CSV table of N, CA and C in Angstrom, one decimal:
chain,number,residue,atom,x,y,z
A,16,MET,N,0.8,-1.2,0.0
A,16,MET,CA,0.0,0.0,0.0
A,16,MET,C,0.9,1.2,0.0
A,17,THR,N,0.5,2.2,-0.7
A,17,THR,CA,1.2,3.5,-0.8
A,17,THR,C,1.0,4.3,0.4
A,18,ASN,N,2.0,5.0,0.8
A,18,ASN,CA,1.9,5.9,2.0
A,18,ASN,C,0.8,7.0,1.6
A,19,PRO,N,-0.2,7.1,2.4
A,19,PRO,CA,-1.3,8.0,2.1
A,19,PRO,C,-0.9,9.5,1.9
A,20,SER,N,0.1,9.9,2.6
A,20,SER,CA,0.5,11.3,2.5
A,20,SER,C,1.3,11.5,1.2
A,21,ARG,N,1.8,10.5,0.5
A,21,ARG,CA,2.5,10.7,-0.7
A,21,ARG,C,1.7,10.1,-1.9
A,22,ARG,N,0.5,9.6,-1.7
A,22,ARG,CA,-0.3,9.0,-2.7
A,22,ARG,C,-0.5,9.9,-3.9
A,23,TYR,N,-0.8,11.2,-3.7
A,23,TYR,CA,-1.2,12.0,-4.8
A,23,TYR,C,0.0,12.2,-5.7
A,24,TYR,N,1.3,12.0,-5.3
A,24,TYR,CA,2.4,12.1,-6.2
A,24,TYR,C,2.4,10.9,-7.2
A,25,ASP,N,1.8,9.8,-6.8
A,25,ASP,CA,1.8,8.6,-7.6
A,25,ASP,C,0.6,8.5,-8.6
A,26,GLU,N,-0.3,9.5,-8.6
A,26,GLU,CA,-1.5,9.4,-9.4
A,26,GLU,C,-1.1,10.0,-10.8
A,27,PRO,N,-1.3,9.2,-11.9
A,27,PRO,CA,-0.9,9.7,-13.2
A,27,PRO,C,-1.7,10.9,-13.7
A,28,PHE,N,-2.9,11.0,-13.3
A,28,PHE,CA,-3.7,12.1,-13.9
A,28,PHE,C,-3.4,13.5,-13.3
A,29,LEU,N,-2.5,13.5,-12.3
A,29,LEU,CA,-2.1,14.8,-11.8
A,29,LEU,C,-1.0,15.4,-12.6
A,30,ASN,N,-0.4,14.6,-13.5
A,30,ASN,CA,0.6,15.0,-14.5
A,30,ASN,C,-0.1,15.4,-15.7
A,31,PRO,N,-0.2,16.7,-16.2
A,31,PRO,CA,-0.9,17.1,-17.3
A,31,PRO,C,-0.6,16.3,-18.6
A,32,LYS,N,0.7,16.0,-18.8
A,32,LYS,CA,1.1,15.3,-20.0
A,32,LYS,C,0.5,13.9,-20.1
A,33,VAL,N,0.5,13.3,-18.9
A,33,VAL,CA,-0.1,11.9,-18.8
A,33,VAL,C,-1.6,12.0,-19.0
A,34,SER,N,-2.2,13.1,-18.4
A,34,SER,CA,-3.7,13.2,-18.4
A,34,SER,C,-4.1,13.4,-19.9
A,35,ILE,N,-3.4,14.1,-20.7
A,35,ILE,CA,-3.8,14.3,-22.1
A,35,ILE,C,-3.7,13.0,-22.8
A,36,SER,N,-2.7,12.2,-22.6
A,36,SER,CA,-2.5,11.0,-23.3
A,36,SER,C,-3.6,10.0,-22.8
A,37,LEU,N,-3.9,10.0,-21.5
A,37,LEU,CA,-5.0,9.1,-21.0
A,37,LEU,C,-6.3,9.5,-21.6
A,38,ALA,N,-6.5,10.8,-21.8
A,38,ALA,CA,-7.8,11.3,-22.2
A,38,ALA,C,-8.1,11.1,-23.7
A,39,ALA,N,-7.1,10.8,-24.4
A,39,ALA,CA,-7.3,10.5,-25.9
A,39,ALA,C,-8.2,9.3,-26.1
A,40,GLY,N,-9.3,9.5,-26.8
A,40,GLY,CA,-10.2,8.4,-27.2
A,40,GLY,C,-11.2,8.0,-26.1
A,41,ILE,N,-11.4,8.8,-25.1
A,41,ILE,CA,-12.4,8.5,-24.0
A,41,ILE,C,-13.5,9.5,-24.1
A,42,SER,N,-14.6,9.2,-23.5
A,42,SER,CA,-15.8,10.0,-23.6
A,42,SER,C,-15.7,11.3,-22.7
A,43,GLU,N,-16.5,12.3,-23.1
A,43,GLU,CA,-16.5,13.5,-22.3
A,43,GLU,C,-16.9,13.3,-20.8
A,44,SER,N,-17.8,12.4,-20.6
A,44,SER,CA,-18.2,12.2,-19.2
A,44,SER,C,-17.1,11.6,-18.4
A,45,THR,N,-16.3,10.7,-19.0
A,45,THR,CA,-15.1,10.1,-18.4
A,45,THR,C,-14.1,11.2,-18.1
A,46,ARG,N,-13.9,12.1,-19.0
A,46,ARG,CA,-12.9,13.2,-18.8
A,46,ARG,C,-13.4,14.1,-17.7
A,47,LYS,N,-14.7,14.4,-17.6
A,47,LYS,CA,-15.2,15.2,-16.5
A,47,LYS,C,-15.0,14.5,-15.2
A,48,SER,N,-15.3,13.2,-15.2
A,48,SER,CA,-15.1,12.4,-14.0
A,48,SER,C,-13.6,12.4,-13.5
A,49,GLN,N,-12.7,12.3,-14.5
A,49,GLN,CA,-11.3,12.3,-14.1
A,49,GLN,C,-10.9,13.7,-13.6
A,50,LEU,N,-11.4,14.7,-14.2
A,50,LEU,CA,-11.1,16.1,-13.7
A,50,LEU,C,-11.7,16.3,-12.3
A,51,PHE,N,-12.9,15.8,-12.1
A,51,PHE,CA,-13.5,15.9,-10.7
A,51,PHE,C,-12.6,15.2,-9.7
A,52,ASP,N,-12.2,14.0,-10.1
A,52,ASP,CA,-11.3,13.2,-9.2
A,52,ASP,C,-10.0,13.9,-8.9
A,53,GLN,N,-9.5,14.6,-9.9
A,53,GLN,CA,-8.2,15.4,-9.8
A,53,GLN,C,-8.4,16.5,-8.8
A,54,VAL,N,-9.6,17.2,-9.0
A,54,VAL,CA,-9.9,18.4,-8.1
A,54,VAL,C,-10.0,17.9,-6.6
A,55,LYS,N,-10.7,16.7,-6.5
A,55,LYS,CA,-10.9,16.2,-5.1
A,55,LYS,C,-9.6,15.9,-4.5
A,56,LEU,N,-8.7,15.2,-5.2
A,56,LEU,CA,-7.4,14.9,-4.7
A,56,LEU,C,-6.6,16.2,-4.3
A,57,CYS,N,-6.7,17.2,-5.2
A,57,CYS,CA,-6.0,18.5,-4.9
A,57,CYS,C,-6.5,19.1,-3.6
A,58,LEU,N,-7.8,19.1,-3.4
A,58,LEU,CA,-8.4,19.6,-2.2
A,58,LEU,C,-8.0,18.8,-1.0
A,59,GLN,N,-8.0,17.5,-1.1
A,59,GLN,CA,-7.5,16.7,0.0
A,59,GLN,C,-6.1,17.0,0.4
A,60,ALA,N,-5.2,17.1,-0.6
A,60,ALA,CA,-3.8,17.4,-0.4
A,60,ALA,C,-3.7,18.8,0.3
A,61,GLN,N,-4.5,19.7,-0.2
A,61,GLN,CA,-4.5,21.1,0.4
A,61,GLN,C,-4.9,21.0,1.9
A,62,ARG,N,-5.9,20.2,2.2
A,62,ARG,CA,-6.3,20.1,3.6
A,62,ARG,C,-5.3,19.4,4.5
A,63,GLN,N,-4.6,18.4,3.9
A,63,GLN,CA,-3.5,17.7,4.6
A,63,GLN,C,-2.4,18.7,4.9
A,64,ILE,N,-2.0,19.5,3.9
A,64,ILE,CA,-0.9,20.5,4.1
A,64,ILE,C,-1.3,21.5,5.2
A,65,SER,N,-2.5,22.0,5.1
A,65,SER,CA,-3.0,23.0,6.1
A,65,SER,C,-3.0,22.4,7.5
A,66,ARG,N,-3.5,21.1,7.6
A,66,ARG,CA,-3.5,20.4,8.9
A,66,ARG,C,-2.1,20.3,9.5
A,67,ARG,N,-1.1,19.9,8.6
A,67,ARG,CA,0.2,19.7,9.1
A,67,ARG,C,0.9,21.0,9.5
A,68,GLN,N,0.6,22.1,8.7
A,68,GLN,CA,1.1,23.4,9.1
A,68,GLN,C,0.6,23.8,10.5
A,69,ASN,N,-0.7,23.6,10.7
A,69,ASN,CA,-1.3,23.9,12.0
A,69,ASN,C,-0.6,23.1,13.2
A,70,ILE,N,-0.4,21.8,12.9
A,70,ILE,CA,0.3,21.0,13.9
A,70,ILE,C,1.7,21.5,14.2
A,71,LEU,N,2.4,21.8,13.1
A,71,LEU,CA,3.8,22.3,13.3
A,71,LEU,C,3.8,23.6,14.0
A,72,SER,N,2.8,24.5,13.7
A,72,SER,CA,2.8,25.8,14.4
A,72,SER,C,2.5,25.6,15.9
A,73,TYR,N,1.5,24.7,16.2
A,73,TYR,CA,1.2,24.4,17.6
A,73,TYR,C,2.4,23.8,18.3
A,74,ALA,N,3.1,22.9,17.7
A,74,ALA,CA,4.3,22.3,18.3
A,74,ALA,C,5.4,23.3,18.5
A,75,GLY,N,5.5,24.2,17.5
A,75,GLY,CA,6.5,25.3,17.7
A,75,GLY,C,6.2,26.2,18.9
A,76,GLN,N,4.9,26.5,19.1
A,76,GLN,CA,4.5,27.4,20.2
A,76,GLN,C,4.8,26.7,21.5
A,77,ASN,N,4.5,25.4,21.6
A,77,ASN,CA,4.8,24.6,22.8
A,77,ASN,C,6.3,24.6,23.1
A,78,TYR,N,7.1,24.4,22.0
A,78,TYR,CA,8.5,24.3,22.2
A,78,TYR,C,9.0,25.6,22.7
A,79,THR,N,8.5,26.7,22.1
A,79,THR,CA,9.0,28.1,22.6
A,79,THR,C,8.6,28.3,24.0
A,80,GLU,N,7.4,28.0,24.4
A,80,GLU,CA,6.9,28.2,25.8
A,80,GLU,C,7.7,27.3,26.7
A,81,ALA,N,8.0,26.1,26.3
A,81,ALA,CA,8.9,25.2,27.2
A,81,ALA,C,10.3,25.8,27.4
A,82,ALA,N,10.8,26.3,26.3
A,82,ALA,CA,12.2,26.9,26.3
A,82,ALA,C,12.2,28.1,27.2
A,83,LEU,N,11.2,28.9,27.1
A,83,LEU,CA,11.1,30.1,28.0
A,83,LEU,C,10.9,29.8,29.4
A,84,ALA,N,10.1,28.7,29.7
A,84,ALA,CA,9.9,28.3,31.1
A,84,ALA,C,11.2,27.7,31.6
A,85,ALA,N,12.0,27.0,30.8
A,85,ALA,CA,13.2,26.5,31.3
A,85,ALA,C,14.2,27.6,31.6
A,86,VAL,N,14.2,28.7,30.8
A,86,VAL,CA,15.1,29.8,31.0
A,86,VAL,C,14.7,30.5,32.3
A,87,ARG,N,13.4,30.7,32.6
A,87,ARG,CA,13.0,31.4,33.8
A,87,ARG,C,13.4,30.7,35.0
A,88,VAL,N,13.5,29.4,35.0
A,88,VAL,CA,13.7,28.6,36.2
A,88,VAL,C,15.2,28.7,36.7
């Protein structure tokens, strides 16, 4: 199984050149479906990045507070 956090790098339809070659000879509804799937994956990746940034920011605040508390003692 692919690491979920890196899965979107492995999806061929996120590469425009591959998408065009995959889209050749398929129906319009299939193309729209692929585009919708691509947008969903992009939004999921964006949410994951935002979540990780929030976690890192919170961890950084805790680290700073702990360092300041250690200096005060």
